[in-house]
Structure formats: structure tokens, C-alpha cells
PDB file of C-alpha atoms in Angstrom:
ATOM      1  CA  MET A 652      -0.085  -0.048   0.093  1.00  0.00           C
ATOM      2  CA  SER A 653       2.854   2.168   1.157  1.00  0.00           C
ATOM      3  CA  ASP A 654       5.311   3.070  -2.561  1.00  0.00           C
ATOM      4  CA  GLY A 655       7.622   4.823  -0.394  1.00  0.00           C
ATOM      5  CA  GLN A 656       5.512   8.273   0.048  1.00  0.00           C
ATOM      6  CA  GLU A 657       3.858   9.341   2.846  1.00  0.00           C
ATOM      7  CA  ARG A 658       2.448   6.675   4.765  1.00  0.00           C
ATOM      8  CA  PRO A 659      -1.036   5.691   5.387  1.00  0.00           C
ATOM      9  CA  VAL A 660      -2.001   6.428   9.378  1.00  0.00           C
ATOM     10  CA  ALA A 661      -4.472   3.784  10.643  1.00  0.00           C
ATOM     11  CA  LEU A 662      -6.395   3.471  13.675  1.00  0.00           C
ATOM     12  CA  VAL A 663      -7.218  -0.117  14.894  1.00  0.00           C
ATOM     13  CA  SER A 664      -9.788  -0.266  18.057  1.00  0.00           C
ATOM     14  CA  GLY A 665      -9.457  -3.054  20.199  1.00  0.00           C
ATOM     15  CA  ALA A 666      -6.455  -4.339  18.681  1.00  0.00           C
ATOM     16  CA  THR A 667      -4.757  -6.232  21.853  1.00  0.00           C
ATOM     17  CA  ARG A 668      -5.649  -9.557  20.732  1.00  0.00           C
ATOM     18  CA  GLY A 669      -8.218 -11.560  18.069  1.00  0.00           C
ATOM     19  CA  LEU A 670      -9.293  -9.943  15.023  1.00  0.00           C
ATOM     20  CA  GLY A 671      -7.961  -6.303  15.867  1.00  0.00           C
ATOM     21  CA  LEU A 672      -4.523  -7.450  16.423  1.00  0.00           C
ATOM     22  CA  GLY A 673      -4.740  -9.310  12.958  1.00  0.00           C
ATOM     23  CA  ILE A 674      -6.102  -6.386  10.989  1.00  0.00           C
ATOM     24  CA  ALA A 675      -3.323  -4.062  12.873  1.00  0.00           C
ATOM     25  CA  LYS A 676      -0.329  -6.423  11.920  1.00  0.00           C
ATOM     26  CA  ALA A 677      -1.307  -6.637   8.421  1.00  0.00           C
ATOM     27  CA  LEU A 678      -1.719  -2.977   7.912  1.00  0.00           C
ATOM     28  CA  GLY A 679       1.534  -2.645   9.356  1.00  0.00           C
ATOM     29  CA  GLU A 680       3.106  -5.263   6.827  1.00  0.00           C
ATOM     30  CA  ALA A 681       1.662  -3.285   4.187  1.00  0.00           C
ATOM     31  CA  GLY A 682       3.454  -0.373   5.285  1.00  0.00           C
ATOM     32  CA  CYS A 683       0.999   1.849   7.373  1.00  0.00           C
ATOM     33  CA  VAL A 684       1.638   3.727  10.560  1.00  0.00           C
ATOM     34  CA  VAL A 685      -0.589   1.677  12.823  1.00  0.00           C
ATOM     35  CA  HIS A 686      -2.158   3.353  16.012  1.00  0.00           C
ATOM     36  CA  VAL A 687      -3.658   0.193  18.371  1.00  0.00           C
ATOM     37  CA  THR A 688      -5.935   0.709  20.969  1.00  0.00           C
ATOM     38  CA  GLY A 689      -6.964  -1.353  23.884  1.00  0.00           C
ATOM     39  CA  ARG A 690      -7.640  -1.582  27.778  1.00  0.00           C
ATOM     40  CA  SER A 691      -5.208  -4.311  28.226  1.00  0.00           C
ATOM     41  CA  ARG A 692      -1.958  -3.044  29.397  1.00  0.00           C
ATOM     42  CA  ALA A 693       1.063  -4.707  31.284  1.00  0.00           C
ATOM     43  CA  GLY A 694      -0.036  -6.245  34.690  1.00  0.00           C
ATOM     44  CA  ALA A 695      -3.879  -5.668  33.952  1.00  0.00           C
ATOM     45  CA  THR A 696      -5.308  -7.531  30.855  1.00  0.00           C
ATOM     46  CA  THR A 697      -9.244  -7.994  30.537  1.00  0.00           C
ATOM     47  CA  GLU A 698     -10.875 -11.244  30.667  1.00  0.00           C
ATOM     48  CA  ASN A 699      -7.688 -13.480  31.890  1.00  0.00           C
ATOM     49  CA  LEU A 700      -6.903 -13.474  28.377  1.00  0.00           C
ATOM     50  CA  PRO A 701      -3.253 -12.966  27.002  1.00  0.00           C
ATOM     51  CA  GLY A 702      -2.026  -9.815  25.317  1.00  0.00           C
ATOM     52  CA  THR A 703      -1.182  -6.022  25.848  1.00  0.00           C
ATOM     53  CA  VAL A 704      -1.749  -2.890  23.882  1.00  0.00           C
ATOM     54  CA  GLU A 705       1.830  -2.632  24.083  1.00  0.00           C
ATOM     55  CA  ALA A 706       2.538  -6.061  22.892  1.00  0.00           C
ATOM     56  CA  ALA A 707       0.127  -5.473  20.129  1.00  0.00           C
ATOM     57  CA  ALA A 708       2.057  -2.267  19.104  1.00  0.00           C
ATOM     58  CA  ALA A 709       5.618  -4.282  19.200  1.00  0.00           C
ATOM     59  CA  ALA A 710       4.015  -7.131  17.205  1.00  0.00           C
ATOM     60  CA  VAL A 711       2.535  -4.760  14.283  1.00  0.00           C
ATOM     61  CA  SER A 712       6.215  -2.857  14.354  1.00  0.00           C
ATOM     62  CA  ALA A 713       7.808  -6.598  13.892  1.00  0.00           C
ATOM     63  CA  ALA A 714       5.545  -7.117  10.842  1.00  0.00           C
ATOM     64  CA  GLY A 715       6.267  -3.658   9.488  1.00  0.00           C
ATOM     65  CA  ALA A 716       9.957  -4.609   9.638  1.00  0.00           C
ATOM     66  CA  ALA A 717       9.725  -7.587   7.859  1.00  0.00           C
ATOM     67  CA  ALA A 718       7.338  -6.458   5.137  1.00  0.00           C
ATOM     68  CA  GLY A 719       6.465  -2.972   4.166  1.00  0.00           C
ATOM     69  CA  GLY A 720       8.154  -0.675   6.646  1.00  0.00           C
ATOM     70  CA  GLY A 721       4.961   0.085   9.072  1.00  0.00           C
ATOM     71  CA  SER A 722       5.051   0.566  12.528  1.00  0.00           C
ATOM     72  CA  GLY A 723       2.691   0.185  15.752  1.00  0.00           C
ATOM     73  CA  HIS A 724       2.257   2.567  18.471  1.00  0.00           C
ATOM     74  CA  SER A 725       0.040   1.865  21.735  1.00  0.00           C
ATOM     75  CA  LYS A 726      -2.693   4.075  22.437  1.00  0.00           C
ATOM     76  CA  PRO A 727      -4.639   2.551  25.720  1.00  0.00           C
ATOM     77  CA  CYS A 728      -8.090   3.625  25.834  1.00  0.00           C
ATOM     78  CA  ASP A 729     -11.570   2.611  26.760  1.00  0.00           C
ATOM     79  CA  HIS A 730     -13.816   3.384  23.710  1.00  0.00           C
ATOM     80  CA  ARG A 731     -16.464   3.395  25.731  1.00  0.00           C
ATOM     81  CA  ASP A 732     -15.357   6.736  27.895  1.00  0.00           C
ATOM     82  CA  GLU A 733     -15.733   9.793  25.649  1.00  0.00           C
ATOM     83  CA  ALA A 734     -12.910  11.410  27.673  1.00  0.00           C
ATOM     84  CA  GLN A 735     -10.317   8.905  26.665  1.00  0.00           C
ATOM     85  CA  VAL A 736     -11.671   8.883  22.979  1.00  0.00           C
ATOM     86  CA  GLN A 737     -11.133  12.567  22.763  1.00  0.00           C
ATOM     87  CA  ALA A 738      -7.598  12.306  24.281  1.00  0.00           C
ATOM     88  CA  LEU A 739      -6.865   9.410  22.191  1.00  0.00           C
ATOM     89  CA  MET A 740      -7.508  11.381  18.841  1.00  0.00           C
ATOM     90  CA  ALA A 741      -5.555  14.624  20.543  1.00  0.00           C
ATOM     91  CA  ALA A 742      -2.686  12.438  20.612  1.00  0.00           C
ATOM     92  CA  ILE A 743      -3.187  11.037  17.197  1.00  0.00           C
ATOM     93  CA  ALA A 744      -3.243  14.564  15.830  1.00  0.00           C
ATOM     94  CA  ARG A 745      -0.357  15.447  17.473  1.00  0.00           C
ATOM     95  CA  GLU A 746       1.833  12.396  16.402  1.00  0.00           C
ATOM     96  CA  SER A 747       0.491  11.719  12.919  1.00  0.00           C
ATOM     97  CA  GLY A 748      -1.811  14.944  11.924  1.00  0.00           C
ATOM     98  CA  ARG A 749      -4.415  12.680  10.449  1.00  0.00           C
ATOM     99  CA  ILE A 750      -6.205   9.362  10.251  1.00  0.00           C
ATOM    100  CA  ASP A 751      -6.705   7.457   6.679  1.00  0.00           C
ATOM    101  CA  ILE A 752      -7.882   4.118   7.943  1.00  0.00           C
ATOM    102  CA  LEU A 753     -10.185   3.699  10.912  1.00  0.00           C
ATOM    103  CA  VAL A 754     -10.948   0.086  11.635  1.00  0.00           C
ATOM    104  CA  ASN A 755     -13.715   0.039  14.468  1.00  0.00           C
ATOM    105  CA  ASN A 756     -12.925  -3.484  16.148  1.00  0.00           C
ATOM    106  CA  ALA A 757     -13.468  -2.655  20.067  1.00  0.00           C
ATOM    107  CA  TRP A 758     -16.184  -4.851  21.639  1.00  0.00           C
ATOM    108  CA  GLY A 759     -16.719  -5.262  25.352  1.00  0.00           C
ATOM    109  CA  GLY A 760     -20.227  -6.480  24.879  1.00  0.00           C
ATOM    110  CA  TYR A 761     -19.262 -10.108  26.274  1.00  0.00           C
ATOM    111  CA  GLU A 762     -17.898  -8.699  29.702  1.00  0.00           C
ATOM    112  CA  HIS A 763     -19.758  -8.966  32.817  1.00  0.00           C
ATOM    113  CA  HIS A 764     -23.056 -10.516  31.230  1.00  0.00           C
ATOM    114  CA  PRO A 765     -24.744 -11.911  34.660  1.00  0.00           C
ATOM    115  CA  GLY A 766     -27.910 -13.883  35.306  1.00  0.00           C
ATOM    116  CA  ALA A 767     -28.194 -15.930  32.162  1.00  0.00           C
ATOM    117  CA  ALA A 768     -26.246 -17.677  29.692  1.00  0.00           C
ATOM    118  CA  PHE A 769     -25.499 -15.908  26.391  1.00  0.00           C
ATOM    119  CA  ALA A 770     -28.091 -17.922  24.365  1.00  0.00           C
ATOM    120  CA  ALA A 771     -30.525 -17.923  27.031  1.00  0.00           C
ATOM    121  CA  PRO A 772     -34.226 -16.928  25.598  1.00  0.00           C
ATOM    122  CA  PHE A 773     -34.764 -13.310  25.495  1.00  0.00           C
ATOM    123  CA  LEU A 774     -37.229 -13.154  28.386  1.00  0.00           C
ATOM    124  CA  ARG A 775     -34.798 -14.760  30.833  1.00  0.00           C
ATOM    125  CA  GLN A 776     -31.965 -12.246  29.577  1.00  0.00           C
ATOM    126  CA  PRO A 777     -31.345  -9.442  32.644  1.00  0.00           C
ATOM    127  CA  SER A 778     -32.388  -6.172  30.961  1.00  0.00           C
ATOM    128  CA  ASP A 779     -29.159  -4.480  32.173  1.00  0.00           C
ATOM    129  CA  ASN A 780     -27.517  -6.693  29.758  1.00  0.00           C
ATOM    130  CA  TRP A 781     -29.006  -4.026  26.860  1.00  0.00           C
ATOM    131  CA  THR A 782     -26.987  -1.515  28.462  1.00  0.00           C
ATOM    132  CA  ARG A 783     -23.971  -4.036  28.775  1.00  0.00           C
ATOM    133  CA  MET A 784     -23.753  -5.059  25.119  1.00  0.00           C
ATOM    134  CA  PHE A 785     -24.657  -1.760  23.466  1.00  0.00           C
ATOM    135  CA  ASP A 786     -22.247   0.309  25.587  1.00  0.00           C
ATOM    136  CA  GLY A 787     -19.544  -2.083  24.912  1.00  0.00           C
ATOM    137  CA  GLY A 788     -19.738  -2.409  21.375  1.00  0.00           C
ATOM    138  CA  LEU A 789     -22.097   0.137  19.507  1.00  0.00           C
ATOM    139  CA  LYS A 790     -21.290   3.179  21.581  1.00  0.00           C
ATOM    140  CA  ALA A 791     -17.573   2.659  21.371  1.00  0.00           C
ATOM    141  CA  THR A 792     -18.208   2.715  17.760  1.00  0.00           C
ATOM    142  CA  PHE A 793     -20.085   6.135  17.673  1.00  0.00           C
ATOM    143  CA  LEU A 794     -17.866   7.666  19.876  1.00  0.00           C
ATOM    144  CA  THR A 795     -14.764   6.505  17.902  1.00  0.00           C
ATOM    145  CA  THR A 796     -15.957   7.242  14.852  1.00  0.00           C
ATOM    146  CA  ARG A 797     -17.535  10.663  15.792  1.00  0.00           C
ATOM    147  CA  HIS A 798     -14.108  12.101  17.079  1.00  0.00           C
ATOM    148  CA  ALA A 799     -12.201  10.435  14.377  1.00  0.00           C
ATOM    149  CA  LEU A 800     -13.986  11.949  11.806  1.00  0.00           C
ATOM    150  CA  PRO A 801     -12.365  15.628  12.298  1.00  0.00           C
ATOM    151  CA  LEU A 802      -8.689  13.531  11.518  1.00  0.00           C
ATOM    152  CA  MET A 803      -9.956  11.939   8.278  1.00  0.00           C
ATOM    153  CA  THR A 804     -11.416  15.048   6.315  1.00  0.00           C
ATOM    154  CA  GLY A 805      -8.698  17.209   5.314  1.00  0.00           C
ATOM    155  CA  PRO A 806      -7.609  17.679   1.779  1.00  0.00           C
ATOM    156  CA  LYS A 807      -7.270  14.250   0.390  1.00  0.00           C
ATOM    157  CA  THR A 808      -4.282  13.097  -1.991  1.00  0.00           C
ATOM    158  CA  ALA A 809      -4.099  10.414  -4.679  1.00  0.00           C
ATOM    159  CA  ASP A 810      -1.652   8.166  -2.792  1.00  0.00           C
ATOM    160  CA  ARG A 811      -3.653   7.619   0.685  1.00  0.00           C
ATOM    161  CA  PRO A 812      -7.165   5.956   1.188  1.00  0.00           C
ATOM    162  CA  ARG A 813      -9.677   7.124   2.809  1.00  0.00           C
ATOM    163  CA  LEU A 814     -11.385   4.236   4.626  1.00  0.00           C
ATOM    164  CA  ILE A 815     -13.762   3.169   7.627  1.00  0.00           C
ATOM    165  CA  VAL A 816     -14.251  -0.421   8.528  1.00  0.00           C
ATOM    166  CA  ASN A 817     -16.987  -1.548  10.893  1.00  0.00           C
ATOM    167  CA  THR A 818     -16.044  -5.183  12.063  1.00  0.00           C
ATOM    168  CA  VAL A 819     -19.535  -7.183  12.551  1.00  0.00           C
ATOM    169  CA  ALA A 820     -21.077 -10.107  13.162  1.00  0.00           C
ATOM    170  CA  TRP A 821     -23.264 -11.167  10.278  1.00  0.00           C
ATOM    171  CA  ALA A 822     -24.244 -14.732   8.839  1.00  0.00           C
ATOM    172  CA  TYR A 823     -26.652 -14.114   5.632  1.00  0.00           C
ATOM    173  CA  ASP A 824     -29.421 -12.667   8.529  1.00  0.00           C
ATOM    174  CA  GLU A 825     -29.417 -15.826  10.192  1.00  0.00           C
ATOM    175  CA  TYR A 826     -30.288 -14.995  14.007  1.00  0.00           C
ATOM    176  CA  LEU A 827     -27.165 -14.931  16.249  1.00  0.00           C
ATOM    177  CA  GLY A 828     -28.718 -16.317  19.134  1.00  0.00           C
ATOM    178  CA  ASN A 829     -28.693 -13.476  21.689  1.00  0.00           C
ATOM    179  CA  LEU A 830     -31.326 -10.846  21.077  1.00  0.00           C
ATOM    180  CA  TYR A 831     -29.245  -7.833  22.517  1.00  0.00           C
ATOM    181  CA  TYR A 832     -26.214  -9.211  20.494  1.00  0.00           C
ATOM    182  CA  ASP A 833     -28.225  -9.489  17.371  1.00  0.00           C
ATOM    183  CA  VAL A 834     -29.492  -6.121  17.411  1.00  0.00           C
ATOM    184  CA  ALA A 835     -26.426  -4.370  18.500  1.00  0.00           C
ATOM    185  CA  LYS A 836     -24.138  -6.325  15.556  1.00  0.00           C
ATOM    186  CA  ALA A 837     -27.246  -5.070  13.058  1.00  0.00           C
ATOM    187  CA  ALA A 838     -26.976  -1.810  14.268  1.00  0.00           C
ATOM    188  CA  ALA A 839     -23.450  -1.483  13.443  1.00  0.00           C
ATOM    189  CA  ILE A 840     -24.089  -2.652   9.902  1.00  0.00           C
ATOM    190  CA  ARG A 841     -26.880   0.190   9.590  1.00  0.00           C
ATOM    191  CA  MET A 842     -24.327   2.757  10.704  1.00  0.00           C
ATOM    192  CA  VAL A 843     -22.284   2.093   8.035  1.00  0.00           C
ATOM    193  CA  TYR A 844     -25.137   2.452   5.292  1.00  0.00           C
ATOM    194  CA  GLY A 845     -25.669   5.927   7.138  1.00  0.00           C
ATOM    195  CA  LEU A 846     -22.160   6.935   7.156  1.00  0.00           C
ATOM    196  CA  ALA A 847     -21.640   6.192   3.495  1.00  0.00           C
ATOM    197  CA  ARG A 848     -24.464   8.526   2.729  1.00  0.00           C
ATOM    198  CA  GLU A 849     -23.037  11.324   4.941  1.00  0.00           C
ATOM    199  CA  LEU A 850     -19.238  10.775   4.013  1.00  0.00           C
ATOM    200  CA  SER A 851     -19.745  10.565   0.152  1.00  0.00           C
ATOM    201  CA  GLY A 852     -18.986  13.946  -0.475  1.00  0.00           C
ATOM    202  CA  ALA A 853     -15.610  13.619   1.567  1.00  0.00           C
ATOM    203  CA  GLU A 854     -14.745  10.406  -0.306  1.00  0.00           C
ATOM    204  CA  ILE A 855     -14.165   8.468   2.809  1.00  0.00           C
ATOM    205  CA  ALA A 856     -15.542   4.995   2.201  1.00  0.00           C
ATOM    206  CA  CYS A 857     -17.511   3.104   4.749  1.00  0.00           C
ATOM    207  CA  VAL A 858     -17.645  -0.869   4.915  1.00  0.00           C
ATOM    208  CA  ALA A 859     -18.904  -3.766   6.950  1.00  0.00           C
ATOM    209  CA  LEU A 860     -16.519  -6.330   7.350  1.00  0.00           C
ATOM    210  CA  ALA A 861     -17.729  -9.590   8.699  1.00  0.00           C
ATOM    211  CA  PRO A 862     -15.232 -12.562   9.247  1.00  0.00           C
ATOM    212  CA  GLY A 863     -16.091 -16.052   9.668  1.00  0.00           C
ATOM    213  CA  PHE A 864     -15.207 -18.525  12.654  1.00  0.00           C
ATOM    214  CA  VAL A 865     -12.217 -16.957  13.812  1.00  0.00           C
ATOM    215  CA  ARG A 866      -9.211 -18.766  15.822  1.00  0.00           C
ATOM    216  CA  THR A 867      -8.655 -15.823  18.114  1.00  0.00           C
ATOM    217  CA  GLU A 868      -7.354 -16.221  21.742  1.00  0.00           C
ATOM    218  CA  ARG A 869     -10.834 -16.608  23.367  1.00  0.00           C
ATOM    219  CA  VAL A 870     -11.756 -19.701  20.610  1.00  0.00           C
ATOM    220  CA  ALA A 871      -8.380 -20.902  20.923  1.00  0.00           C
ATOM    221  CA  ARG A 872      -9.363 -21.560  24.738  1.00  0.00           C
ATOM    222  CA  ALA A 873     -12.242 -22.995  24.350  1.00  0.00           C
ATOM    223  CA  LEU A 874     -11.529 -25.657  21.623  1.00  0.00           C
ATOM    224  CA  ALA A 875      -8.252 -26.550  23.075  1.00  0.00           C
ATOM    225  CA  ASP A 876      -9.187 -30.108  23.199  1.00  0.00           C
ATOM    226  CA  ASP A 877     -10.214 -29.988  19.577  1.00  0.00           C
ATOM    227  CA  PRO A 878      -6.949 -28.867  17.420  1.00  0.00           C
ATOM    228  CA  ASP A 879      -8.714 -30.576  14.436  1.00  0.00           C
ATOM    229  CA  THR A 880     -11.359 -27.947  14.312  1.00  0.00           C
ATOM    230  CA  LEU A 881      -9.214 -25.087  15.573  1.00  0.00           C
ATOM    231  CA  ALA A 882      -7.174 -25.543  12.576  1.00  0.00           C
ATOM    232  CA  LYS A 883      -9.871 -25.076  10.151  1.00  0.00           C
ATOM    233  CA  LEU A 884     -10.902 -21.729  11.591  1.00  0.00           C
ATOM    234  CA  GLU A 885      -9.935 -18.440   9.690  1.00  0.00           C
ATOM    235  CA  SER A 886      -6.943 -17.043  11.180  1.00  0.00           C
ATOM    236  CA  PRO A 887      -7.178 -13.136  12.460  1.00  0.00           C
ATOM    237  CA  ASP A 888      -4.794 -12.117   9.409  1.00  0.00           C
ATOM    238  CA  TYR A 889      -7.162 -13.443   7.175  1.00  0.00           C
ATOM    239  CA  ALA A 890      -9.725 -10.209   7.856  1.00  0.00           C
ATOM    240  CA  GLY A 891      -6.577  -7.979   7.988  1.00  0.00           C
ATOM    241  CA  ARG A 892      -6.064  -8.920   4.501  1.00  0.00           C
ATOM    242  CA  ALA A 893      -9.183  -7.939   3.377  1.00  0.00           C
ATOM    243  CA  VAL A 894      -8.916  -4.302   5.120  1.00  0.00           C
ATOM    244  CA  VAL A 895      -5.530  -3.957   3.260  1.00  0.00           C
ATOM    245  CA  ALA A 896      -7.174  -5.014  -0.106  1.00  0.00           C
ATOM    246  CA  LEU A 897      -9.796  -2.595   0.467  1.00  0.00           C
ATOM    247  CA  ALA A 898      -7.407   0.076   1.514  1.00  0.00           C
ATOM    248  CA  ALA A 899      -5.372  -0.399  -1.573  1.00  0.00           C
ATOM    249  CA  ASP A 900      -8.392  -0.590  -3.879  1.00  0.00           C
ATOM    250  CA  PRO A 901      -8.642   2.896  -6.075  1.00  0.00           C
ATOM    251  CA  ASP A 902     -12.173   2.446  -6.588  1.00  0.00           C
ATOM    252  CA  VAL A 903     -13.189   1.372  -2.942  1.00  0.00           C
ATOM    253  CA  MET A 904     -15.858   4.186  -2.737  1.00  0.00           C
ATOM    254  CA  GLU A 905     -18.007   2.001  -5.285  1.00  0.00           C
ATOM    255  CA  ARG A 906     -18.077  -0.392  -2.334  1.00  0.00           C
ATOM    256  CA  SER A 907     -19.077   2.149   0.150  1.00  0.00           C
ATOM    257  CA  GLY A 908     -22.291   1.648   2.357  1.00  0.00           C
ATOM    258  CA  ARG A 909     -22.025  -2.247   1.910  1.00  0.00           C
ATOM    259  CA  LEU A 910     -21.431  -5.279   3.849  1.00  0.00           C
ATOM    260  CA  PHE A 911     -18.953  -7.780   2.890  1.00  0.00           C
ATOM    261  CA  THR A 912     -17.615 -11.232   4.351  1.00  0.00           C
ATOM    262  CA  VAL A 913     -13.884 -11.839   4.472  1.00  0.00           C
ATOM    263  CA  GLY A 914     -14.509 -15.038   2.242  1.00  0.00           C
ATOM    264  CA  ASP A 915     -16.377 -12.696  -0.314  1.00  0.00           C
ATOM    265  CA  LEU A 916     -13.582 -10.208  -0.416  1.00  0.00           C
ATOM    266  CA  ALA A 917     -10.700 -12.763  -0.430  1.00  0.00           C
ATOM    267  CA  ARG A 918     -12.484 -13.939  -3.820  1.00  0.00           C
ATOM    268  CA  ASP A 919     -12.870 -10.361  -5.270  1.00  0.00           C
ATOM    269  CA  TYR A 920      -9.167  -9.419  -4.398  1.00  0.00           C
ATOM    270  CA  ALA A 921      -7.621 -13.252  -4.636  1.00  0.00           C
ATOM    271  CA  PHE A 922      -5.969 -13.161  -1.233  1.00  0.00           C
ATOM    272  CA  THR A 923      -5.480 -16.047   0.874  1.00  0.00           C
ATOM    273  CA  ASP A 924      -5.051 -17.077   4.661  1.00  0.00           C
ATOM    274  CA  THR A 925      -1.844 -17.542   6.000  1.00  0.00           C
ATOM    275  CA  ASP A 926      -1.806 -21.260   5.444  1.00  0.00           C
ATOM    276  CA  GLY A 927      -3.005 -20.812   1.988  1.00  0.00           C
ATOM    277  CA  ARG A 928      -6.561 -21.523   1.756  1.00  0.00           C
ATOM    278  CA  GLN A 929      -9.239 -19.321   0.919  1.00  0.00           C
ATOM    279  CA  PRO A 930     -12.106 -20.105   3.616  1.00  0.00           C
ATOM    280  CA  PRO A 931     -15.571 -19.504   1.901  1.00  0.00           C
ATOM    281  CA  PRO A 932     -18.091 -16.619   3.161  1.00  0.00           C
ATOM    282  CA  PHE A 933     -19.175 -18.082   6.670  1.00  0.00           C
ATOM    283  CA  ARG A 934     -22.536 -19.529   7.214  1.00  0.00           C
ATOM    284  CA  LEU A 935     -24.573 -20.614  10.330  1.00  0.00           C
ATOM    285  CA  GLU A 936     -25.126 -24.134  10.293  1.00  0.00           C
TER     286      GLU A 936
END
């Protein structure tokens, strides 16, 4: 993506681990300056899962050094907190002056989900789960986008993309198993449709990106006794390659306002996962 001129600047929220880290590393490999955010810091990780924002930035820099020369920069941030989001944008403005690529991946909706199992019927779900799901996911996406946009709307040059990606859960309109979760994820898709309309004049492409079943740290822990199934899942890097392909596409505005699966984009742009496979678009069974 970088051809030796000024490097694109990316912000990837929720990039401490999993899908966000895979996307951030792919952007680093493509030559971007990547600001990675997360709440897990050295000595204080969330959900008892491995990974910190500092380690994520180092991994992005390592990926960049081995390939396209990109770099990772750690930015601890809880994207549910507007003051922290504003401070984040001020820091990026000082260091980089702009944002070219925004990936909204922060998602805390699974946390502190008490009282009922995730897949329990709606009437058995505590009403407070609505607030947890929407604050942990959708609110974070809204606040981040709102405060990032002033850094994305300056003069555009031909060598830099302008792209917003919301990572979402979608399975060909199948129910996702939890009403709060399903509605929150659907709202993130609708947000892309609206943003595409409002930002078309600024030439900022907005898309929703739906990965399949991804081999994240959480999933790896759950499937520790089933290595064969685990090996068949998408790596986080697969979605990262999708974001890089979108950002490098000079005609990406033609895709604005639409939802894409990683599998569909792999076929469109002819990229593969890290093991050479091209996992198809995800469907619930």
C-alpha cells in the first residue's frame, strides 16, 4: 500500500488481541503507521486473556519491519469513555496529524454478562444486558467514529486511502443467538449505511466487514481439546488482508455503504489466509 511516499495512518480499536491484532499487523505489513488501542496493559489484562496494547504495538512494528516498513504505536483507551476517546484523537493529531484508515473493532459486549447464559431466551436475559451490550460495542463505535472524523476530512491526496471499517457479526441474516447481541451488531451495519451517505462528498468509504469463525485467543481456549476444528478456522490475519485489499483499492468508493464477508473479499481480491487456504463466506449451520 505504501510506495515510499507518506505512509497511510491507521487507527485500529480493540487491537490487543484477536481480530483487531490481525488487522493491525496486516496494515503494518502493508506499510501503515498503525495506532493500536485496547484496555489491556502490562499487568492488567481483560478477561484473563493474553495480550496487552504495548505488546500489540510491538507485534505490528515487527510485522512492518519484516515487510512493508509500517510501525505500531500503543494507545491505551476504553472506547466507551468519551473523554478517553477525545484524548486518543488529540494524541494521534499530535503524532500523525490525520487518520486515513479507521477500523472500529473494539467490543466489550461479552463482559459482565450476568444472570443468564448468552443463548438464553430473551425473557430470561436481564434488562441490564442491553446497556452492557450496547455500551461495550455500539457506543464505542459511535464515539470513536465521531471523534476520528475531523482527522479524516482534510485535503485528500491520490496516494492515500480514506476508509472506515466496522467489523461486525453477520451470517446471511440468520439469528445470532442472543437478541441484544443480534440487534447491536445489526446497528453497526446500519451505521455504515448511514455514514456512507453522509460522507460520500468527503470521499470516505465506509464498509462493514464480517469475518467467519476466527481462531482468536478466546476461541483457542474454548477449543483447546479439539485441535482439528481449531486448525480449520480463519486466522485473524485473513480479515487483516481484507482490510488491506480494501484500502489499496482505488475504486473502494464503489463499495461504500455495503456489507462484505471476508470470504467474499478474498475471492474478489484474490488473497488467501496465512495457510494458503481461502475459507469461504461464513454461514451458521
